[in-house]
Coordinates of C-alpha atoms in Angstrom, one line a residue:
Chain D
M599 CA 14.4 -45.1 -1.3
R600 CA 10.9 -44.9 0.1
I601 CA 9.6 -41.6 0.1
V602 CA 6.3 -40.0 1.1
I603 CA 5.3 -36.4 0.1
V604 CA 2.5 -35.1 2.4
G605 CA 0.6 -32.5 0.3
S606 CA -0.2 -32.9 -3.4
G607 CA -0.4 -29.2 -4.5
S608 CA 2.1 -27.9 -7.2
I609 CA 5.2 -28.1 -5.3
G610 CA 4.3 -31.8 -4.1
M611 CA 3.3 -32.9 -7.4
L612 CA 6.7 -31.2 -9.1
M613 CA 8.9 -32.9 -6.2
A614 CA 7.0 -36.4 -6.9
F615 CA 7.6 -36.3 -10.5
Y616 CA 11.3 -35.6 -10.5
L617 CA 12.1 -37.9 -7.4
S618 CA 10.2 -40.9 -9.1
K619 CA 12.3 -39.8 -12.3
K620 CA 15.3 -40.7 -9.9
G621 CA 13.9 -44.2 -9.5
H622 CA 12.4 -43.4 -5.9
N623 CA 9.3 -45.4 -4.7
I624 CA 6.9 -42.3 -4.1
T625 CA 3.5 -42.0 -2.3
L626 CA 1.7 -39.0 -2.5
L627 CA -0.3 -38.2 0.7
T628 CA -3.5 -36.2 -0.3
N629 CA -6.2 -34.3 1.8
R630 CA -8.9 -35.7 -0.2
D631 CA -10.0 -39.5 -1.3
E632 CA -10.7 -38.2 -4.8
Q633 CA -7.4 -36.6 -5.5
A634 CA -5.8 -40.0 -4.5
F635 CA -8.0 -42.1 -6.3
R636 CA -7.3 -39.9 -9.7
L637 CA -3.4 -39.9 -9.1
K638 CA -3.4 -43.9 -9.0
D639 CA -5.9 -43.9 -11.7
K640 CA -4.5 -41.5 -14.4
G641 CA -0.9 -41.2 -13.1
L642 CA 0.9 -38.2 -12.1
H643 CA 1.1 -35.7 -15.1
I644 CA 3.6 -33.0 -15.6
I645 CA 3.4 -30.3 -18.3
H646 CA 6.9 -29.2 -19.4
H647 CA 8.0 -25.9 -20.4
D648 CA 7.8 -26.7 -23.9
Q649 CA 4.3 -27.9 -23.4
Q650 CA 5.4 -31.7 -23.7
I651 CA 3.3 -34.0 -21.2
E652 CA 5.1 -36.8 -19.4
V653 CA 3.3 -39.3 -16.9
V654 CA 4.9 -41.3 -14.1
T655 CA 3.0 -43.8 -11.8
V656 CA 3.0 -42.9 -7.9
H657 CA 1.1 -44.3 -4.9
A658 CA -1.2 -42.2 -3.3
Q659 CA -3.3 -42.2 -0.3
T660 CA -5.2 -39.7 2.2
L661 CA -3.0 -38.6 5.2
L662 CA -5.5 -39.8 7.4
T663 CA -5.7 -43.1 6.5
Y664 CA -2.4 -43.7 5.8
T665 CA -0.3 -46.2 8.1
N666 CA 3.2 -47.8 7.3
E667 CA 5.0 -50.9 8.6
E668 CA 8.0 -50.7 6.4
S669 CA 10.2 -47.7 7.5
I670 CA 9.9 -44.7 5.3
D671 CA 13.2 -43.0 4.4
V672 CA 12.1 -39.2 4.0
A673 CA 8.9 -37.6 4.4
I674 CA 8.6 -34.3 2.6
V675 CA 6.4 -31.9 4.1
A676 CA 4.8 -29.8 1.2
V677 CA 1.8 -28.4 2.8
K678 CA 1.2 -24.5 3.2
S679 CA 3.1 -23.2 6.3
Y680 CA -0.3 -22.7 8.3
Q681 CA -0.7 -26.6 7.8
V682 CA 2.4 -27.6 9.1
E683 CA 1.6 -28.2 12.7
Q684 CA -1.6 -30.1 12.3
V685 CA 0.3 -32.5 9.7
L686 CA 3.1 -32.9 12.4
T687 CA 0.8 -34.4 14.6
T688 CA -0.1 -37.3 12.3
L689 CA 3.6 -37.7 11.0
Q690 CA 5.3 -38.2 14.6
E691 CA 3.3 -41.4 14.8
L692 CA 4.4 -42.8 11.5
N693 CA 7.7 -44.8 11.1
V694 CA 9.9 -42.1 9.3
K695 CA 13.7 -41.6 9.5
S696 CA 14.1 -38.2 8.1
I697 CA 11.9 -35.2 7.4
L698 CA 12.3 -32.3 4.8
F699 CA 10.3 -29.4 5.0
T700 CA 9.7 -27.1 1.8
Q701 CA 7.5 -24.2 3.3
N702 CA 7.8 -20.1 2.5
G703 CA 8.4 -18.2 5.3
M704 CA 9.9 -19.0 8.7
G705 CA 6.8 -19.7 10.9
H706 CA 7.4 -23.6 10.6
T707 CA 11.0 -23.0 12.3
D708 CA 9.5 -22.5 15.5
L709 CA 8.2 -26.2 15.5
F710 CA 11.5 -27.7 14.7
P711 CA 12.3 -28.1 18.5
K712 CA 9.1 -30.4 18.5
V713 CA 10.2 -32.5 15.8
E714 CA 11.1 -36.1 17.3
K715 CA 13.2 -37.2 14.1
E716 CA 16.8 -37.4 14.3
E717 CA 17.3 -36.1 10.7
L718 CA 15.7 -32.8 9.8
S719 CA 16.2 -30.8 6.8
V720 CA 14.7 -27.7 4.7
A721 CA 14.4 -26.7 1.2
V722 CA 13.5 -23.6 -0.6
I723 CA 12.1 -24.1 -4.1
E724 CA 12.5 -21.6 -6.7
H725 CA 10.7 -23.0 -9.6
G726 CA 7.6 -21.7 -11.5
A727 CA 4.8 -24.6 -10.7
L728 CA 0.9 -24.4 -11.4
R729 CA -1.4 -26.9 -10.3
I730 CA -3.7 -27.8 -13.0
N731 CA -6.1 -30.4 -11.6
D732 CA -5.7 -33.4 -9.1
Y733 CA -3.1 -35.1 -11.1
T734 CA -1.5 -32.5 -13.4
V735 CA 1.2 -29.8 -12.7
H736 CA 2.5 -27.3 -15.0
H737 CA 6.3 -26.6 -14.5
T738 CA 6.2 -23.1 -15.9
G739 CA 9.7 -22.1 -14.8
V740 CA 12.6 -24.1 -14.3
G741 CA 14.8 -22.6 -11.2
Q742 CA 16.7 -24.2 -8.1
L743 CA 15.7 -26.6 -5.4
R744 CA 18.1 -25.5 -2.5
W745 CA 18.1 -27.7 0.7
S746 CA 20.1 -27.6 3.9
Y747 CA 20.3 -29.9 7.0
V748 CA 18.9 -28.6 10.5
R749 CA 20.0 -32.1 12.0
K750 CA 21.8 -34.6 10.3
K751 CA 21.9 -38.3 10.8
D752 CA 22.0 -40.8 8.2
N753 CA 22.4 -38.5 5.1
D754 CA 18.8 -39.8 3.9
V755 CA 18.1 -36.6 2.2
Q756 CA 21.4 -36.2 0.4
V757 CA 21.1 -39.8 -0.8
M758 CA 17.5 -39.1 -2.3
F759 CA 18.6 -35.9 -4.2
G760 CA 21.7 -37.9 -5.5
N761 CA 24.6 -36.4 -7.2
R762 CA 23.5 -36.6 -10.9
E763 CA 23.0 -33.2 -12.4
D764 CA 19.3 -32.7 -13.9
S765 CA 18.9 -29.7 -16.1
L766 CA 15.2 -29.6 -15.5
F767 CA 15.4 -30.0 -11.8
P768 CA 18.9 -28.7 -10.5
I769 CA 19.5 -29.2 -6.7
Q770 CA 22.0 -27.2 -4.7
Y771 CA 23.2 -28.1 -1.2
E772 CA 23.7 -24.8 1.3
Q773 CA 25.7 -24.7 4.3
N774 CA 23.6 -22.5 6.5
W775 CA 20.0 -23.3 6.6
L776 CA 18.9 -20.2 8.5
K777 CA 20.5 -17.8 6.0
M778 CA 19.1 -19.7 3.0
L779 CA 15.7 -19.5 4.6
E780 CA 16.0 -15.7 5.5
R781 CA 17.4 -15.1 1.9
K782 CA 13.9 -16.8 0.6
L783 CA 11.9 -15.0 3.2
I784 CA 13.3 -11.6 2.0
V785 CA 12.0 -12.3 -1.7
N786 CA 8.8 -13.5 -0.3
A787 CA 8.2 -10.7 2.1
C788 CA 9.1 -8.1 -0.6
I789 CA 7.4 -9.6 -3.8
N790 CA 4.1 -11.5 -2.3
P791 CA 2.4 -8.8 -0.3
L792 CA 3.1 -6.0 -2.8
T793 CA 1.8 -8.3 -5.7
A794 CA -1.2 -8.8 -3.5
L795 CA -1.9 -5.2 -2.7
L796 CA -1.4 -4.0 -6.2
R797 CA -2.6 -6.9 -8.0
V798 CA 0.0 -7.2 -10.5
K799 CA 2.5 -9.9 -11.8
N800 CA 5.8 -10.3 -10.5
G801 CA 7.4 -8.4 -13.5
E802 CA 5.4 -5.3 -12.8
L803 CA 7.2 -4.6 -9.7
V804 CA 10.4 -3.8 -11.5
E805 CA 9.1 -2.7 -15.2
N806 CA 7.1 0.3 -13.4
Q807 CA 9.3 2.8 -11.9
H808 CA 7.2 3.8 -9.2
H809 CA 6.3 0.2 -8.3
K810 CA 10.4 -0.5 -8.2
R811 CA 10.5 2.4 -5.6
M812 CA 7.8 0.9 -3.4
L813 CA 9.5 -2.6 -3.7
R814 CA 12.8 -0.8 -2.6
A815 CA 11.2 0.9 0.4
V816 CA 9.8 -2.7 1.4
F817 CA 13.3 -4.2 0.8
N818 CA 14.9 -1.4 2.9
D819 CA 12.5 -2.2 5.9
V820 CA 13.2 -5.6 5.7
M821 CA 16.8 -5.1 5.8
E822 CA 16.4 -3.0 8.9
V823 CA 14.8 -6.0 10.7
L824 CA 17.0 -8.7 9.5
K825 CA 20.3 -6.9 9.7
F826 CA 21.7 -8.3 6.7
E827 CA 24.7 -7.7 5.1
H828 CA 25.5 -7.3 1.3
H829 CA 22.4 -5.5 0.7
E830 CA 23.0 -4.4 -3.1
E831 CA 23.8 -8.0 -3.8
L832 CA 20.4 -9.0 -2.4
W833 CA 18.6 -6.3 -4.1
V834 CA 19.9 -7.2 -7.6
H835 CA 18.8 -10.9 -6.6
L836 CA 15.2 -9.7 -5.7
C837 CA 14.9 -7.7 -9.0
E838 CA 16.4 -10.7 -11.0
I839 CA 13.5 -13.0 -9.6
C840 CA 11.1 -10.4 -10.5
Q841 CA 12.3 -10.2 -14.0
R842 CA 12.8 -14.2 -14.3
T843 CA 9.1 -14.6 -13.2
A844 CA 7.7 -11.5 -14.9
L845 CA 4.8 -13.4 -15.9
N846 CA 4.0 -15.1 -12.8
R847 CA 1.4 -14.3 -10.1
S848 CA 2.7 -14.8 -6.8
S849 CA 1.3 -17.4 -4.6
M850 CA 0.0 -14.6 -2.3
L851 CA -1.9 -13.0 -5.0
S852 CA -3.1 -16.4 -6.4
D853 CA -4.4 -17.3 -2.8
I854 CA -6.2 -13.8 -2.6
E855 CA -7.9 -14.4 -5.9
H856 CA -9.0 -17.7 -5.0
N857 CA -10.2 -16.9 -1.6
R858 CA -7.5 -19.1 -0.1
Q859 CA -5.7 -18.4 3.3
T860 CA -2.4 -16.7 2.5
E861 CA 1.1 -17.3 4.2
I862 CA 1.2 -13.8 5.6
D863 CA 1.6 -14.8 9.2
S864 CA 4.5 -16.9 8.3
I865 CA 6.4 -14.2 6.1
L866 CA 5.4 -10.7 7.4
G867 CA 4.2 -11.9 10.9
Y868 CA 7.6 -13.5 11.4
L869 CA 9.3 -10.2 10.5
M870 CA 7.3 -8.1 12.7
K871 CA 7.7 -10.4 15.6
K872 CA 11.3 -10.1 15.1
A873 CA 11.1 -6.3 14.9
D874 CA 9.4 -6.4 18.0
Q875 CA 12.0 -8.2 19.7
E876 CA 14.5 -5.6 18.7
Q877 CA 12.1 -2.7 19.6
Y878 CA 12.0 -1.6 15.8
Q879 CA 8.7 0.0 14.8
S880 CA 8.3 -1.3 11.4
N881 CA 5.3 0.9 10.2
L882 CA 5.6 -0.2 6.6
L883 CA 5.7 -3.9 7.4
T884 CA 2.7 -3.4 9.7
F885 CA 0.9 -1.4 6.9
L886 CA 1.6 -4.3 4.3
Y887 CA 0.7 -7.1 6.8
H888 CA -2.7 -5.4 7.3
S889 CA -3.2 -4.7 3.7
V890 CA -3.2 -8.4 2.9
K891 CA -5.1 -9.4 6.0
S892 CA -7.8 -6.9 4.8
Q893 CA -8.0 -8.7 1.1
E894 CA -8.4 -12.5 2.9
E895 CA -11.7 -13.9 2.7
F896 CA -11.6 -17.4 3.0
Chain B
M1485 CA -15.4 44.6 0.5
R1486 CA -13.9 44.0 -3.0
I1487 CA -12.9 40.4 -3.2
V1488 CA -11.6 38.3 -6.0
I1489 CA -11.3 34.5 -5.8
V1490 CA -8.5 33.0 -8.1
G1491 CA -10.0 29.5 -8.9
S1492 CA -13.3 28.3 -9.4
G1493 CA -13.6 24.7 -8.3
S1494 CA -15.6 23.6 -5.5
I1495 CA -13.6 25.5 -2.7
G1496 CA -13.6 28.9 -4.9
M1497 CA -17.5 28.7 -5.5
L1498 CA -18.2 27.7 -2.1
M1499 CA -16.3 30.8 -0.5
A1500 CA -17.8 33.1 -3.2
F1501 CA -21.2 32.0 -2.3
Y1502 CA -21.1 32.6 1.5
L1503 CA -18.9 35.9 1.2
S1504 CA -21.5 37.1 -1.1
K1505 CA -24.2 36.7 1.3
K1506 CA -22.1 38.7 3.6
G1507 CA -22.7 41.4 1.3
H1508 CA -19.3 41.7 -0.3
N1509 CA -18.4 42.5 -4.0
I1510 CA -17.2 39.1 -5.2
T1511 CA -15.3 38.4 -8.6
L1512 CA -14.5 34.8 -9.5
L1513 CA -11.5 34.3 -11.7
T1514 CA -12.1 31.3 -13.8
N1515 CA -9.4 29.3 -16.1
R1516 CA -11.9 29.1 -19.3
D1517 CA -14.0 31.6 -20.8
E1518 CA -17.0 29.4 -20.8
Q1519 CA -17.3 28.9 -17.0
A1520 CA -16.9 32.8 -16.7
F1521 CA -19.8 33.3 -19.2
R1522 CA -22.0 30.8 -17.4
L1523 CA -21.3 32.0 -13.9
K1524 CA -22.5 35.5 -14.9
D1525 CA -25.5 34.4 -17.2
K1526 CA -26.9 31.8 -14.6
G1527 CA -25.7 33.1 -11.3
L1528 CA -23.9 30.8 -8.6
H1529 CA -25.9 28.2 -7.5
I1530 CA -25.3 26.3 -4.4
I1531 CA -27.1 23.1 -3.3
H1532 CA -27.5 22.8 0.4
H1533 CA -27.2 19.7 2.6
D1534 CA -31.0 19.6 2.5
Q1535 CA -31.2 19.9 -1.4
Q1536 CA -32.3 23.4 -1.2
I1537 CA -30.8 25.6 -4.1
E1538 CA -29.9 29.0 -3.5
V1539 CA -28.5 31.5 -6.2
V1540 CA -26.3 34.7 -6.0
T1541 CA -25.0 37.2 -8.4
V1542 CA -21.1 37.2 -8.9
H1543 CA -18.8 38.8 -11.3
A1544 CA -16.6 36.4 -13.1
Q1545 CA -13.7 36.8 -15.8
T1546 CA -10.9 34.7 -16.9
L1547 CA -7.8 35.1 -14.7
L1548 CA -5.7 36.1 -18.0
T1549 CA -8.0 38.9 -19.0
Y1550 CA -8.6 40.5 -15.8
T1551 CA -7.1 43.9 -14.9
N1552 CA -8.2 46.3 -12.2
E1553 CA -8.0 50.0 -11.5
E1554 CA -9.8 50.2 -8.3
S1555 CA -7.9 48.3 -5.4
I1556 CA -9.0 44.9 -4.4
D1557 CA -9.0 44.4 -0.7
V1558 CA -8.6 40.4 -0.5
A1559 CA -7.4 38.1 -3.3
I1560 CA -8.2 34.5 -2.2
V1561 CA -6.0 31.8 -4.0
A1562 CA -8.3 28.9 -4.4
V1563 CA -6.6 26.9 -7.2
K1564 CA -4.8 23.6 -6.4
S1565 CA -1.5 23.7 -5.0
Y1566 CA 0.5 22.9 -7.9
Q1567 CA -1.0 25.8 -9.7
V1568 CA -0.1 28.4 -7.3
E1569 CA 3.1 29.4 -8.6
Q1570 CA 2.0 30.3 -12.0
V1571 CA -1.2 32.1 -10.3
L1572 CA 1.2 34.3 -8.2
T1573 CA 2.9 35.6 -11.2
T1574 CA -0.2 37.2 -12.4
L1575 CA -1.6 38.3 -9.1
Q1576 CA 1.7 40.2 -8.3
E1577 CA 0.8 42.7 -10.9
L1578 CA -2.8 43.5 -9.8
N1579 CA -3.8 46.2 -7.3
V1580 CA -4.4 43.8 -4.6
K1581 CA -3.7 44.7 -0.6
S1582 CA -4.1 41.2 0.9
I1583 CA -3.7 37.7 -0.1
L1584 CA -5.4 34.5 1.3
F1585 CA -4.3 30.9 0.4
T1586 CA -6.5 28.2 0.8
Q1587 CA -4.5 25.0 -0.5
N1588 CA -4.0 21.4 1.1
G1589 CA -0.6 20.5 2.2
M1590 CA 2.5 22.7 2.6
G1591 CA 4.0 23.0 -0.8
H1592 CA 2.7 26.5 -1.3
T1593 CA 4.3 27.8 1.9
D1594 CA 7.7 27.7 0.1
L1595 CA 6.5 30.6 -2.1
F1596 CA 5.7 32.8 0.9
P1597 CA 8.7 34.9 0.8
K1598 CA 8.3 35.8 -2.8
V1599 CA 4.8 37.1 -2.2
E1600 CA 5.0 40.9 -2.3
K1601 CA 2.1 42.0 -0.3
E1602 CA 2.1 43.2 3.1
E1603 CA -0.9 41.2 4.3
L1604 CA -0.8 37.4 3.8
S1605 CA -2.9 34.8 5.3
V1606 CA -3.9 31.1 5.1
A1607 CA -7.0 29.1 5.6
V1608 CA -7.9 25.4 5.8
I1609 CA -11.4 24.3 4.6
E1610 CA -12.9 21.5 6.3
H1611 CA -16.2 21.4 4.5
G1612 CA -17.4 19.0 2.0
A1613 CA -18.0 20.4 -1.5
L1614 CA -18.7 18.9 -4.7
R1615 CA -18.3 21.0 -8.1
I1616 CA -21.7 19.7 -10.2
N1617 CA -21.0 22.1 -13.1
D1618 CA -19.5 25.3 -14.2
Y1619 CA -21.8 27.6 -11.9
T1620 CA -23.0 24.9 -9.2
V1621 CA -21.5 23.6 -6.1
H1622 CA -22.9 21.0 -3.7
H1623 CA -22.3 21.7 -0.2
T1624 CA -22.3 18.0 1.1
G1625 CA -20.9 18.8 4.6
V1626 CA -20.7 21.6 7.0
G1627 CA -17.3 22.0 8.7
Q1628 CA -15.1 24.7 9.8
L1629 CA -13.2 27.3 7.9
R1630 CA -10.0 28.2 10.1
W1631 CA -7.7 30.8 9.0
S1632 CA -4.7 32.6 10.4
Y1633 CA -2.2 35.6 9.6
V1634 CA 1.2 34.9 8.3
R1635 CA 1.8 38.7 7.9
K1636 CA -0.7 41.0 9.2
K1637 CA -1.3 44.7 8.1
D1638 CA -4.7 46.2 7.6
N1639 CA -6.7 43.2 9.1
D1640 CA -8.4 43.0 5.7
V1641 CA -8.9 39.3 6.0
Q1642 CA -10.5 39.7 9.5
V1643 CA -12.8 42.2 8.3
M1644 CA -13.8 40.1 5.3
F1645 CA -14.7 37.2 7.5
G1646 CA -16.5 39.6 9.9
N1647 CA -17.8 38.6 13.5
R1648 CA -21.2 37.1 12.9
E1649 CA -21.8 33.7 13.5
D1650 CA -23.0 31.5 10.4
S1651 CA -24.1 28.1 11.2
L1652 CA -23.7 26.8 7.6
F1653 CA -20.2 28.5 7.3
P1654 CA -18.6 28.8 10.7
I1655 CA -15.1 30.6 10.9
Q1656 CA -12.5 30.1 13.3
Y1657 CA -9.3 32.1 13.9
E1658 CA -6.3 30.1 14.7
Q1659 CA -3.2 31.9 16.4
N1660 CA -0.6 29.8 15.0
W1661 CA -0.8 29.2 11.1
L1662 CA 2.1 26.8 10.8
K1663 CA 0.7 24.5 13.4
M1664 CA -2.9 25.0 11.7
L1665 CA -1.6 23.9 8.4
E1666 CA 0.6 20.9 9.8
R1667 CA -2.4 19.5 11.5
K1668 CA -4.7 19.7 8.3
L1669 CA -1.5 18.3 6.6
I1670 CA -1.6 15.2 9.1
V1671 CA -5.0 14.7 8.1
N1672 CA -4.4 14.8 4.5
A1673 CA -1.2 12.7 4.6
C1674 CA -3.2 10.0 6.3
I1675 CA -6.4 9.8 4.5
N1676 CA -5.6 10.9 0.9
P1677 CA -3.0 8.6 -0.2
L1678 CA -4.7 5.6 1.8
T1679 CA -7.9 6.1 0.1
A1680 CA -6.3 6.6 -3.3
L1681 CA -4.5 3.3 -2.8
L1682 CA -7.2 1.4 -1.4
R1683 CA -9.8 3.1 -3.6
V1684 CA -12.1 3.4 -0.6
K1685 CA -14.3 6.2 0.9
N1686 CA -13.1 8.0 4.0
G1687 CA -15.5 5.9 6.5
E1688 CA -13.8 2.6 5.2
L1689 CA -10.3 3.7 6.8
V1690 CA -11.8 3.3 10.1
E1691 CA -14.7 1.0 9.7
N1692 CA -12.6 -2.0 8.5
Q1693 CA -10.1 -2.9 11.2
H1694 CA -7.3 -3.9 9.1
H1695 CA -7.6 -0.7 7.1
K1696 CA -7.7 1.3 10.6
R1697 CA -4.2 -0.3 11.4
M1698 CA -2.9 0.6 8.1
L1699 CA -4.1 4.2 8.9
R1700 CA -2.4 4.2 12.3
A1701 CA 0.7 3.0 10.6
V1702 CA 0.8 5.9 8.3
F1703 CA -0.1 8.4 11.1
N1704 CA 2.7 6.8 13.3
D1705 CA 5.3 7.7 10.5
V1706 CA 3.8 11.2 10.0
M1707 CA 4.3 11.8 13.6
E1708 CA 7.9 10.5 13.7
V1709 CA 8.8 13.1 10.7
L1710 CA 6.7 16.2 12.2
K1711 CA 7.7 15.3 15.9
F1712 CA 4.0 16.4 17.1
E1713 CA 3.0 16.3 20.5
H1714 CA -0.3 15.2 21.9
H1715 CA -0.5 12.1 19.5
E1716 CA -3.5 10.3 20.8
E1717 CA -5.8 13.6 20.7
L1718 CA -4.5 13.9 17.0
W1719 CA -5.5 10.4 16.4
V1720 CA -9.0 10.6 17.6
H1721 CA -9.2 13.8 15.6
L1722 CA -8.2 11.9 12.5
C1723 CA -10.5 9.0 13.1
E1724 CA -13.4 11.5 13.8
I1725 CA -12.9 13.2 10.6
C1726 CA -13.1 9.6 8.6
Q1727 CA -16.3 9.2 10.5
R1728 CA -17.7 12.7 9.9
T1729 CA -16.9 12.3 6.1
A1730 CA -17.5 8.4 6.1
L1731 CA -19.3 8.6 2.5
N1732 CA -16.9 11.2 0.7
R1733 CA -14.2 10.4 -1.6
S1734 CA -11.1 12.1 -0.7
S1735 CA -9.9 14.8 -3.3
M1736 CA -7.0 12.4 -4.1
L1737 CA -9.1 9.5 -4.8
S1738 CA -11.3 11.6 -6.8
D1739 CA -8.4 13.2 -8.7
I1740 CA -7.3 9.9 -9.8
E1741 CA -10.6 8.6 -10.6
H1742 CA -10.7 11.7 -13.0
N1743 CA -7.3 11.5 -14.5
R1744 CA -6.3 14.6 -12.6
Q1745 CA -3.0 15.5 -11.2
T1746 CA -3.2 15.0 -7.4
E1747 CA -1.7 17.3 -4.7
I1748 CA 0.7 14.5 -3.5
D1749 CA 3.7 16.6 -4.0
S1750 CA 2.5 19.4 -1.5
I1751 CA 1.4 16.8 0.9
L1752 CA 3.7 13.7 1.1
G1753 CA 6.4 15.2 -1.1
Y1754 CA 6.8 17.9 1.8
L1755 CA 7.0 15.3 4.5
M1756 CA 9.6 13.5 2.7
K1757 CA 11.7 16.5 2.3
K1758 CA 11.5 17.1 5.8
A1759 CA 12.4 13.7 6.7
D1760 CA 15.2 13.9 4.5
Q1761 CA 16.3 17.2 6.3
E1762 CA 16.2 15.4 9.7
Q1763 CA 17.9 12.1 8.1
Y1764 CA 15.0 10.0 9.0
Q1765 CA 14.4 7.2 6.4
S1766 CA 10.5 7.0 6.2
N1767 CA 10.0 3.9 4.1
L1768 CA 6.3 4.0 4.6
L1769 CA 5.8 7.5 3.3
T1770 CA 8.1 6.9 0.2
F1771 CA 6.1 3.7 -0.3
L1772 CA 2.6 5.5 -0.2
Y1773 CA 4.1 8.5 -2.3
H1774 CA 5.2 6.2 -5.1
S1775 CA 1.9 4.3 -4.9
V1776 CA -0.1 7.5 -5.7
K1777 CA 2.5 8.6 -8.3
S1778 CA 2.0 5.1 -9.9
Q1779 CA -1.7 5.9 -10.3
E1780 CA -1.5 9.3 -11.8
E1781 CA -2.4 9.4 -15.4
F1782 CA -3.2 13.0 -16.5

């Protein structure tokens, strides 16, 4: 299949590698000319968990110069949540059948009604991936890619992911896209702002008993807002993720350490809006939101 | 009057100086032999706001070796809140007419029923004072000393404080001791844990707009627990204190920086117990409590 991936950070490169290995025709759309040149010149490199390096050939071009005559089967949007709106404007004009979003948080879901494509889906990526340079991604932890249809037409996304099991890149279909995103939102809302505030790795949140109580307080407040059932099952899930990614720095902590904009608006901003609609005053989420905002300098 | 001051940190030394200037017979009770020796040897030094130094003569002794035959008019308890229980045991055996407590928070109020003295009062000290060494205190900011009777008998405390106005050490009598302590508690609960978590001076909490929103979130949660009226008047009061003490490090921040135990149990611990009694789940106060506990290493 012909696939374009918009955004060539760690997630964009990771998906480009595994989809290329499945035999798809991949084009990575970059922000900078230089990155497109390097990806074409050097090939896309992946460093596996066991430090083995593998290289695949990909097409690459900047998003702004890209045009297509032949139809694209799937466009994967792998930019940060706050860049989605801008990318969509460009994407609407391209000959694309199906769009898949991979963002954290829920901010981008507000844009779904504006997407003029008949097939639309979302994915959450529970992998550890670290961008090393313009053409190399380090796959630090194997997790799941979960995905779900928001609107279904020709099964393009299903065909793209295929049926074969891949132990390094397992793929899981989910029935309810909203519940799937909200479940990921809970994880992001609990882990990301707290690691950014305390400047600790994910594992610290469950290894230190006081930090674990802080994590639980945030979790309780998120549950109040989302009115989720099965609290304790979710709490166990959250703690397991902290343990499994113990040595990782969360994306939000990493963004703050590198003076990049964070995805706080798409994560806690969404929850605060939801709390507001239900006239619930969430002092802790407001507190956490501003603790991240006060650290953002980009 | 014969006055003993138990505890010779910044507040104990500050009160000893100004009460000595009023002509009272002051004995400072210390924890260490060495401090008692130095206070007697060098005299009690105060560095005023304008850097002028003044010295007064005081008696000094360790609490454990102190006994008295003549009656003490007032014993001022100026130790940290978590030391009060232990000090009280010693104090009960002495010939003391009236006791005045000066602690932050509300933890010590639970002990009031056990105090076997007929006159009992409390004070809140809104001064900036910094202990420089065993016999020197720096009076960094002039504020108010507010006090109130919990149980009244012979007016000993009233006589001790006197009627004369003192521009460097103004004294204000308050009718309602509980409201007075709770008002101070609100200030301590909002400023202390937040400055300790963020590691900032008091002024930062109102100068940075995001920190101010965090302060407001804490304030809202404290108001929920205490069910105080006149919120906005108190909020203005809180912001004014941050401004007036802008360059100060809060006692809690200072305790953490010097690896000392903090007064968190007497401040947020009290509020959490109160919230619990009223079946209000205060996620933010729980969060803040554990953020301080996780930093305590003493």
